[in-house]
């Protein structure tokens, strides 16, 4: 930790560790169950109130959940008994799902476009409707999800009056259907010979069904794969980023976007980095941040210039020349970043570490949390099996006091923003099998404990020994509830929720 952060920790005393408890699970796997590729979750996000939760998967589907009181059993969730001492007064239930994207083929480039959902973002609305953006590699779509009323009608002037005419017409096809229609017409003609037999259709019931409608499609603006989307605080514009560019869109205009960041060099052989993500400031619609494969984060102000890549403030930690290796750039690439709710801090995740940046200090992060330091000796093996390219999400709590990220063995790591003990939560019904890990103390040669070091690095727990790591079990995607200590984490095709107080 930096000296400034060290003083802050001493003043604030850090954050007390949270005791996490299993809340519920959707789609829990049974031992030996085969997982379909299309069912693997690829995105998790809450809306700004925490009332709704959305997930996207590799099959192009978006699944929505809504918050309900604990007494109401969530449809689709694990139906086994839950602990009586549950800490949360609410849980989530399945709301609806829809097919957001379909597989496509770009004939000009002979390129298959997967239906996999890369990101999902909620829009804030004042009319009570649910609206969200979803994207795959090439196309962004705006969806409206709402209730639709379906009326049941009866007392018609044909047949016995109890059938819906549309269902009868749709069901009677072919030779038998033709004969049935002729018989029905004859019966109706006989019934309507006098006005006294004329009947007025009646509505016998009204049913509400959830329906998703695609309102707008934003496409044909990215040459490379879209890796992030973010909606501004004014809810009028959003940005989308690919490997070399960040585009600015207006939610009402699908045929035009503005390029606000472009790092493509005149000669592609001179390319040294790519953009890995972008995110709007939570309260200032003119500010946004974007990350790169070199481990840097840049904060840009759209008021300063039309192209923001030159004027952006850069947050990057200097690496010593002696510590560089073949894997240095790969493991320093930022896979995810999140703003704190007050916009003061940016949390960034690379393969090895989780870093917290203060906007007022560009030279170094205020805190660095070690996540995969115990795997440094196995980087060659991780490179051969492609695990070194895994992209883990990170999240910061609504009050800004806690941070979290995923790891292998389906582990979720939670720690205080100012450091302190690390809690390991396993994506299972017994999340704290790996108990709270004590913070290591550094002793001097005289046996006296030293003060806080300039760089806070949480040591790797014993249970996280590299030899015991299951690289096929990885917790890549997660989200923290904006108001409560509740985390939604995706382990393969299962969505786990954990709560704490």
Coordinates of C-alpha atoms in Angstrom, one line a residue:
X1 CA 0.0 0.0 0.0
X2 CA 1.2 3.5 -0.6
X3 CA 2.2 5.8 2.3
X4 CA -1.0 7.9 1.8
X5 CA -3.2 4.8 2.0
X6 CA -1.2 3.5 5.0
X7 CA -2.1 6.6 6.9
X8 CA -5.7 6.3 5.9
X9 CA -5.8 2.8 7.1
X10 CA -4.4 3.7 10.5
X11 CA -7.0 6.5 10.9
X12 CA -10.0 4.5 9.8
X13 CA -9.0 1.1 11.2
X14 CA -9.9 -0.7 8.0
X15 CA -13.2 -2.6 7.5
X16 CA -14.4 -5.4 9.7
X17 CA -14.6 -8.8 7.8
X18 CA -18.0 -9.9 6.7
X19 CA -19.5 -13.3 7.6
X20 CA -21.0 -14.6 4.4
X21 CA -23.9 -16.9 4.1
X22 CA -25.5 -18.9 1.2
X23 CA -28.7 -17.3 0.1
X24 CA -29.9 -19.2 -3.0
X25 CA -28.9 -20.8 -6.2
X26 CA -30.3 -21.0 -9.7
X27 CA -29.3 -23.9 -11.9
X28 CA -27.2 -25.8 -9.4
X29 CA -25.4 -28.7 -11.0
X30 CA -25.6 -32.3 -9.8
X31 CA -22.3 -34.3 -9.6
X32 CA -21.3 -35.6 -13.0
X33 CA -23.9 -33.5 -14.8
X34 CA -22.8 -32.5 -18.4
X35 CA -22.8 -28.8 -19.0
X36 CA -24.1 -27.4 -22.3
X37 CA -21.9 -24.7 -23.7
X38 CA -24.9 -22.5 -24.4
X39 CA -25.9 -22.5 -20.7
X40 CA -22.6 -21.1 -19.4
X41 CA -23.3 -17.6 -17.9
X42 CA -21.2 -14.9 -19.5
X43 CA -22.5 -11.7 -17.8
X44 CA -24.1 -10.7 -14.4
X45 CA -25.4 -7.3 -13.5
X46 CA -27.8 -5.6 -11.0
X47 CA -29.9 -2.5 -11.9
X48 CA -29.2 0.7 -9.9
X49 CA -31.8 -0.1 -7.3
X50 CA -31.0 -3.8 -6.9
X51 CA -34.6 -4.6 -7.6
X52 CA -33.7 -6.6 -10.7
X53 CA -30.8 -8.8 -11.7
X54 CA -29.9 -9.8 -15.3
X55 CA -27.6 -12.6 -16.6
X56 CA -26.5 -13.3 -20.1
X57 CA -25.2 -16.6 -21.4
X58 CA -23.2 -18.1 -24.3
X59 CA -26.4 -19.1 -26.0
X60 CA -27.4 -15.5 -26.6
X61 CA -30.1 -15.5 -23.9
X62 CA -30.8 -12.9 -21.2
X63 CA -32.5 -14.1 -18.0
X64 CA -34.1 -11.7 -15.6
X65 CA -34.7 -12.0 -11.9
X66 CA -36.7 -9.8 -9.5
X67 CA -36.4 -9.1 -5.8
X68 CA -39.1 -10.5 -3.5
X69 CA -39.5 -10.9 0.3
X70 CA -37.8 -14.0 1.7
X71 CA -41.2 -15.6 2.5
X72 CA -42.0 -15.9 -1.2
X73 CA -40.1 -19.0 -2.6
X74 CA -38.2 -18.1 -5.7
X75 CA -39.4 -20.0 -8.8
X76 CA -36.6 -21.9 -10.4
X77 CA -34.3 -21.6 -7.4
X78 CA -33.1 -24.4 -5.2
X79 CA -36.2 -25.8 -3.4
X80 CA -34.3 -27.3 -0.5
X81 CA -34.6 -25.9 3.0
X82 CA -32.6 -22.8 3.7
X83 CA -31.1 -21.8 7.1
X84 CA -33.5 -20.3 9.6
X85 CA -30.8 -17.7 10.6
X86 CA -30.7 -16.3 7.1
X87 CA -29.3 -12.8 7.2
X88 CA -31.2 -11.3 4.2
X89 CA -34.8 -10.2 4.3
X90 CA -35.2 -10.7 0.6
X91 CA -34.2 -13.0 -2.2
X92 CA -34.7 -13.2 -6.0
X93 CA -37.1 -15.2 -8.2
X94 CA -37.1 -16.0 -11.9
X95 CA -38.9 -13.3 -13.9
X96 CA -38.5 -14.1 -17.6
X97 CA -35.9 -14.8 -20.3
X98 CA -35.6 -14.0 -23.9
X99 CA -33.3 -14.7 -26.9
X100 CA -31.3 -11.5 -27.3
X101 CA -28.9 -12.5 -30.1
X102 CA -28.7 -15.3 -32.7
X103 CA -25.5 -16.6 -34.4
X104 CA -24.7 -14.7 -37.6
X105 CA -22.2 -14.9 -40.4
X106 CA -20.3 -12.0 -41.9
X107 CA -20.0 -12.9 -45.6
X108 CA -17.6 -10.0 -46.4
X109 CA -15.1 -11.2 -43.9
X110 CA -16.0 -14.9 -43.8
X111 CA -16.4 -14.6 -40.1
X112 CA -18.8 -16.3 -37.7
X113 CA -20.4 -14.0 -35.1
X114 CA -21.2 -15.9 -31.9
X115 CA -24.5 -15.3 -30.1
X116 CA -22.7 -15.1 -26.8
X117 CA -23.7 -12.2 -24.6
X118 CA -20.6 -10.2 -23.6
X119 CA -22.2 -7.5 -21.5
X120 CA -25.7 -6.5 -20.1
X121 CA -26.4 -3.1 -18.7
X122 CA -29.7 -1.8 -17.2
X123 CA -31.1 1.6 -18.1
X124 CA -32.7 3.8 -15.5
X125 CA -36.3 4.6 -16.5
X126 CA -38.9 6.9 -14.9
X127 CA -42.0 5.1 -16.3
X128 CA -41.5 1.9 -14.3
X129 CA -40.6 -0.2 -17.4
X130 CA -37.6 -2.4 -17.5
X131 CA -35.1 -1.5 -20.2
X132 CA -31.6 -2.9 -20.8
X133 CA -28.8 -3.0 -23.3
X134 CA -27.2 -6.3 -24.3
X135 CA -24.3 -7.0 -26.8
X136 CA -22.5 -9.8 -28.4
X137 CA -19.3 -9.3 -30.4
X138 CA -20.8 -7.0 -33.1
X139 CA -24.3 -5.8 -32.3
X140 CA -25.9 -3.9 -29.4
X141 CA -29.6 -4.1 -28.7
X142 CA -32.0 -2.1 -26.5
X143 CA -34.7 -4.2 -25.0
X144 CA -37.9 -3.2 -23.2
X145 CA -39.3 -5.9 -20.9
X146 CA -42.8 -5.3 -19.6
X147 CA -46.2 -6.8 -18.8
X148 CA -48.6 -7.4 -21.6
X149 CA -52.3 -8.0 -21.0
X150 CA -53.9 -11.0 -22.7
X151 CA -57.7 -11.2 -22.7
X152 CA -59.7 -14.4 -22.7
X153 CA -63.0 -14.0 -24.7
X154 CA -66.2 -16.1 -24.8
X155 CA -69.8 -15.9 -25.8
X156 CA -69.2 -15.8 -29.6
X157 CA -71.9 -16.1 -32.2
X158 CA -70.7 -19.5 -33.6
X159 CA -70.5 -23.0 -32.2
X160 CA -71.6 -23.2 -28.6
X161 CA -70.2 -19.7 -27.9
X162 CA -67.5 -20.9 -25.6
X163 CA -64.5 -21.0 -28.0
X164 CA -62.2 -18.3 -29.1
X165 CA -62.6 -17.9 -32.8
X166 CA -58.9 -17.4 -33.4
X167 CA -57.9 -20.7 -31.8
X168 CA -60.5 -22.5 -33.8
X169 CA -59.3 -21.0 -37.1
X170 CA -55.7 -21.8 -36.3
X171 CA -56.4 -25.3 -35.2
X172 CA -58.6 -26.5 -38.1
X173 CA -56.4 -27.0 -41.2
X174 CA -56.4 -29.5 -44.0
X175 CA -59.4 -31.6 -45.2
X176 CA -60.8 -32.2 -41.7
X177 CA -60.4 -28.6 -40.8
X178 CA -62.3 -27.5 -44.0
X179 CA -65.2 -29.8 -43.1
X180 CA -65.3 -28.5 -39.6
X181 CA -65.4 -24.9 -40.8
X182 CA -68.3 -25.7 -43.1
X183 CA -70.2 -27.3 -40.3
X184 CA -69.5 -24.4 -38.1
X185 CA -70.7 -21.9 -40.7
X186 CA -73.9 -23.8 -41.2
X187 CA -74.6 -23.8 -37.4
X188 CA -73.8 -20.1 -37.2
X189 CA -76.1 -19.3 -40.1
X190 CA -78.9 -21.2 -38.5
X191 CA -78.4 -19.4 -35.1
X192 CA -78.3 -15.9 -36.6
X193 CA -81.6 -16.1 -38.5
X194 CA -83.2 -13.9 -35.8
X195 CA -81.7 -10.9 -34.0
X196 CA -82.8 -12.4 -30.6
X197 CA -80.1 -15.0 -30.9
X198 CA -77.3 -12.5 -31.5
X199 CA -74.8 -12.6 -28.6
X200 CA -72.2 -10.0 -27.5
X201 CA -68.7 -11.5 -26.9
X202 CA -67.5 -11.0 -23.3
X203 CA -64.1 -10.8 -21.6
X204 CA -63.9 -13.7 -19.2
X205 CA -60.4 -13.1 -17.8
X206 CA -57.3 -11.0 -18.2
X207 CA -53.8 -12.5 -17.8
X208 CA -50.5 -10.6 -17.6
X209 CA -47.6 -12.1 -19.4
X210 CA -44.0 -10.8 -19.5
X211 CA -42.8 -9.9 -22.9
X212 CA -39.4 -8.6 -24.2
X213 CA -39.4 -6.3 -27.2
X214 CA -36.3 -5.2 -29.1
X215 CA -36.7 -1.4 -29.4
X216 CA -33.4 -0.5 -31.2
X217 CA -30.4 -2.2 -32.8
X218 CA -27.0 -0.5 -32.8
X219 CA -24.8 -2.2 -35.3
X220 CA -22.1 -1.8 -38.0
X221 CA -19.9 0.5 -35.9
X222 CA -17.2 -1.9 -34.6
X223 CA -14.6 -3.6 -36.7
X224 CA -13.3 -5.6 -33.8
X225 CA -15.2 -7.5 -31.0
X226 CA -17.1 -5.4 -28.5
X227 CA -15.8 -6.0 -25.0
X228 CA -17.7 -3.4 -23.0
X229 CA -20.8 -1.1 -22.9
X230 CA -21.6 1.5 -20.4
X231 CA -24.6 4.0 -20.0
X232 CA -23.9 7.6 -18.9
X233 CA -25.4 9.1 -15.8
X234 CA -27.8 11.2 -17.9
X235 CA -29.3 8.1 -19.4
X236 CA -29.2 9.6 -22.9
X237 CA -25.9 8.3 -24.2
X238 CA -23.7 5.2 -23.9
X239 CA -20.3 4.0 -24.9
X240 CA -19.1 0.8 -26.5
X241 CA -15.5 -0.3 -26.8
X242 CA -13.6 -2.8 -28.9
X243 CA -9.9 -3.6 -29.1
X244 CA -8.9 -0.2 -30.7
X245 CA -11.8 2.2 -30.4
X246 CA -14.5 3.6 -28.1
X247 CA -17.7 4.9 -29.7
X248 CA -20.3 7.2 -28.2
X249 CA -24.0 6.5 -29.0
X250 CA -27.2 8.3 -28.3
X251 CA -30.0 5.9 -27.2
X252 CA -32.5 7.4 -29.7
X253 CA -30.2 7.2 -32.7
X254 CA -29.1 3.9 -34.2
X255 CA -27.6 5.1 -37.4
X256 CA -24.8 7.3 -36.0
X257 CA -22.1 7.0 -33.4
X258 CA -19.1 9.2 -32.6
X259 CA -15.6 7.9 -32.2
X260 CA -14.2 9.3 -28.9
X261 CA -11.1 7.1 -28.5
X262 CA -9.0 5.6 -31.4
X263 CA -5.6 4.0 -30.6
X264 CA -5.2 2.4 -34.0
X265 CA -1.7 3.2 -35.3
X266 CA -1.2 4.1 -39.0
X267 CA 0.8 0.9 -39.3
X268 CA -0.7 -2.1 -37.4
X269 CA 2.8 -3.5 -36.9
X270 CA 3.4 -0.6 -34.5
X271 CA 0.4 -1.7 -32.3
X272 CA 1.6 -2.2 -28.7
X273 CA -1.7 -2.3 -26.7
X274 CA -5.4 -2.9 -27.1
X275 CA -8.5 -1.6 -25.2
X276 CA -9.9 -4.1 -22.8
X277 CA -12.9 -2.2 -21.3
X278 CA -14.6 1.1 -20.8
X279 CA -17.0 2.5 -18.1
X280 CA -18.8 5.8 -17.6
X281 CA -18.3 7.8 -14.4
X282 CA -21.3 7.1 -12.0
X283 CA -22.3 10.8 -11.7
X284 CA -20.5 12.9 -14.4
X285 CA -21.7 12.1 -17.9
X286 CA -18.7 13.8 -19.5
X287 CA -16.1 11.5 -17.8
X288 CA -15.3 7.9 -18.7
X289 CA -12.5 5.5 -18.1
X290 CA -11.0 2.9 -20.4
X291 CA -8.4 0.2 -19.6
X292 CA -5.7 -1.4 -21.8
X293 CA -3.7 -4.6 -22.1
X294 CA -0.7 -2.8 -20.7
X295 CA -2.3 -2.5 -17.3
X296 CA -3.1 1.2 -17.5
X297 CA -6.4 3.0 -16.9
X298 CA -7.1 6.3 -18.6
X299 CA -9.8 8.7 -17.5
X300 CA -11.0 11.0 -20.3
X301 CA -13.1 14.1 -20.3
X302 CA -15.3 14.5 -23.5
X303 CA -15.4 18.3 -22.9
X304 CA -11.7 18.6 -23.6
X305 CA -11.6 17.4 -27.2
X306 CA -13.4 15.3 -29.7
X307 CA -10.8 12.5 -29.5
X308 CA -10.1 11.8 -25.9
X309 CA -7.2 9.3 -26.1
X310 CA -4.5 12.0 -26.2
X311 CA -5.8 14.2 -23.3
X312 CA -6.7 11.3 -21.0
X313 CA -5.2 11.0 -17.5
X314 CA -3.2 7.8 -17.2
X315 CA -3.1 5.6 -14.2
X316 CA -0.3 3.0 -14.5
X317 CA 2.0 1.4 -12.1
X318 CA 5.7 1.4 -13.2
X319 CA 7.3 -2.0 -13.4
X320 CA 10.9 -2.6 -12.6
X321 CA 13.0 -3.7 -15.6
X322 CA 14.3 -6.8 -13.8
X323 CA 10.9 -8.2 -13.0
X324 CA 9.7 -8.3 -16.7
X325 CA 9.3 -11.6 -18.4
X326 CA 7.5 -13.1 -21.4
X327 CA 4.3 -13.2 -19.4
X328 CA 4.5 -9.7 -17.9
X329 CA 2.2 -8.0 -20.4
X330 CA -0.3 -10.9 -20.4
X331 CA -0.8 -11.0 -16.7
X332 CA -0.9 -7.2 -16.4
X333 CA -3.7 -6.8 -18.9
X334 CA -6.8 -5.3 -17.1
X335 CA -9.7 -7.7 -17.5
X336 CA -12.3 -5.6 -15.7
X337 CA -12.7 -2.3 -13.9
X338 CA -15.4 -0.7 -11.8
X339 CA -16.0 2.8 -10.4
X340 CA -16.9 3.3 -6.7
X341 CA -20.4 4.7 -6.2
X342 CA -18.9 8.1 -5.3
X343 CA -16.6 8.2 -8.3
X344 CA -13.5 8.7 -6.2
X345 CA -11.9 5.3 -6.8
X346 CA -11.5 2.8 -9.7
X347 CA -11.1 -0.9 -9.0
X348 CA -9.2 -2.8 -11.6
X349 CA -8.5 -6.5 -12.0
X350 CA -5.6 -8.1 -13.9
X351 CA -4.7 -11.8 -13.8
X352 CA -2.5 -11.6 -10.7
X353 CA -3.9 -8.8 -8.7
X354 CA -6.8 -6.5 -7.8
X355 CA -5.9 -2.8 -7.6
X356 CA -7.7 0.1 -6.2
X357 CA -6.8 3.5 -7.8
X358 CA -7.5 7.0 -6.4
X359 CA -8.3 9.5 -9.0
X360 CA -6.0 12.0 -7.2
X361 CA -2.9 9.7 -7.5
X362 CA -1.8 8.5 -10.9
X363 CA 1.6 7.0 -10.0
X364 CA 0.5 3.9 -8.1
X365 CA -2.7 2.2 -6.7
X366 CA -3.5 3.0 -3.1
X367 CA -4.0 -0.7 -2.4
X368 CA -3.0 -3.9 -4.3
X369 CA -4.7 -7.1 -3.3
X370 CA -2.8 -10.3 -4.3
X371 CA -5.2 -12.9 -5.9
X372 CA -3.1 -15.4 -7.9
X373 CA 0.5 -14.8 -6.6
X374 CA 0.7 -18.4 -5.7
X375 CA 0.3 -19.3 -9.4
X376 CA 3.3 -17.3 -10.5
X377 CA 5.5 -20.4 -10.6
X378 CA 3.0 -22.1 -13.0
X379 CA 2.7 -19.4 -15.6
X380 CA 4.2 -21.6 -18.3
X381 CA 1.5 -24.3 -17.7
X382 CA -1.2 -21.7 -17.5
X383 CA -0.1 -20.3 -20.9
X384 CA -0.1 -23.8 -22.5
X385 CA -3.7 -24.5 -21.3
X386 CA -4.9 -20.9 -22.1
X387 CA -5.9 -20.3 -18.5
X388 CA -3.6 -17.3 -18.3
X389 CA -6.1 -15.5 -20.7
X390 CA -9.1 -16.0 -18.3
X391 CA -10.8 -12.7 -17.6
X392 CA -12.1 -12.3 -14.1
X393 CA -14.6 -9.7 -13.1
X394 CA -14.3 -7.5 -10.0
X395 CA -16.9 -5.5 -7.9
X396 CA -17.0 -2.9 -5.2
X397 CA -19.7 -2.7 -2.6
X398 CA -22.3 0.1 -2.7
X399 CA -20.8 1.8 0.4
X400 CA -17.3 1.5 -1.1
X401 CA -15.9 -0.4 1.9
X402 CA -15.4 -3.8 0.4
X403 CA -14.0 -5.3 -2.8
X404 CA -14.4 -8.7 -4.4
X405 CA -13.2 -10.8 -7.3
X406 CA -13.4 -14.4 -8.5
X407 CA -10.7 -17.1 -8.7
X408 CA -10.2 -20.8 -9.5
X409 CA -11.8 -23.6 -7.5
X410 CA -15.0 -21.5 -7.8
X411 CA -13.7 -19.2 -5.0
X412 CA -14.8 -15.7 -4.4
X413 CA -12.5 -13.4 -2.5
X414 CA -13.8 -10.5 -0.4
X415 CA -11.7 -8.0 1.6
X416 CA -12.0 -4.6 3.0
X417 CA -11.2 -1.6 0.8
X418 CA -8.4 -0.6 3.2
X419 CA -7.1 -4.1 3.5
X420 CA -7.5 -6.4 6.5
X421 CA -8.4 -10.1 6.6
X422 CA -9.5 -11.8 3.4
X423 CA -12.6 -13.9 3.3
X424 CA -12.8 -16.8 0.9
X425 CA -16.3 -17.8 -0.2
X426 CA -16.9 -21.0 -2.2
X427 CA -19.7 -21.1 -4.8
X428 CA -21.6 -23.9 -3.0
X429 CA -24.3 -24.3 -0.4
X430 CA -21.5 -24.2 2.3
X431 CA -19.7 -21.1 1.2
X432 CA -17.3 -20.8 4.2
X433 CA -15.7 -24.2 4.1
X434 CA -12.5 -22.2 3.5
X435 CA -12.6 -20.0 6.6
X436 CA -11.4 -16.6 7.2
X437 CA -7.7 -16.4 6.5
X438 CA -5.6 -14.6 9.2
X439 CA -3.6 -11.6 8.0
X440 CA 0.1 -12.4 7.9
X441 CA 2.3 -10.4 10.2
X442 CA 5.8 -9.3 9.1
X443 CA 8.3 -9.6 12.0
X444 CA 11.6 -7.9 12.4
X445 CA 14.7 -9.9 13.2
X446 CA 14.2 -8.9 16.9
X447 CA 10.7 -10.6 16.9
X448 CA 8.8 -7.3 16.9
X449 CA 6.0 -6.7 14.5
X450 CA 6.6 -4.1 11.9
X451 CA 4.1 -1.4 10.9
X452 CA 2.1 -1.5 7.7
X453 CA 4.2 -1.9 4.6
X454 CA 4.0 0.6 1.8
X455 CA 2.3 -2.0 -0.5
X456 CA -0.5 -4.1 0.9
X457 CA -0.3 -7.6 -0.5
X458 CA -2.7 -10.2 0.9
X459 CA -0.8 -13.5 1.1
X460 CA -2.2 -16.5 -0.6
X461 CA -4.1 -18.8 1.7
X462 CA -2.9 -22.4 2.3
X463 CA -6.0 -23.8 0.7
X464 CA -5.1 -21.9 -2.4
X465 CA -1.9 -23.8 -3.0
X466 CA -1.1 -24.0 -6.7
X467 CA -1.0 -27.8 -6.6
X468 CA -4.6 -28.0 -5.3
X469 CA -6.0 -25.6 -7.8
X470 CA -8.8 -26.9 -10.1
X471 CA -8.5 -24.7 -13.3
X472 CA -11.7 -26.1 -14.8
X473 CA -13.7 -24.6 -11.9
X474 CA -13.4 -20.8 -12.3
X475 CA -15.7 -18.0 -11.0
X476 CA -15.4 -15.4 -13.8
X477 CA -18.5 -13.2 -13.5
X478 CA -20.0 -11.5 -10.5
X479 CA -21.9 -8.4 -9.3
X480 CA -22.4 -6.7 -5.9
X481 CA -25.8 -5.4 -4.9
X482 CA -25.8 -1.6 -5.0
X483 CA -27.4 -1.2 -1.6
X484 CA -26.9 -4.4 0.4
X485 CA -24.1 -6.8 1.1
X486 CA -25.2 -9.3 -1.4
X487 CA -23.1 -10.8 -4.2
X488 CA -24.4 -12.7 -7.3
X489 CA -21.7 -14.9 -8.7
X490 CA -21.8 -17.2 -11.8
X491 CA -20.0 -20.5 -11.7
X492 CA -20.3 -22.1 -15.1
X493 CA -24.1 -22.4 -15.6
X494 CA -25.1 -21.9 -12.0
X495 CA -25.9 -18.5 -10.4
X496 CA -25.1 -18.4 -6.7
X497 CA -26.1 -15.6 -4.3
X498 CA -24.5 -14.8 -0.9
X499 CA -25.4 -12.3 1.7
X500 CA -23.7 -10.8 4.7
X501 CA -24.2 -8.3 7.5

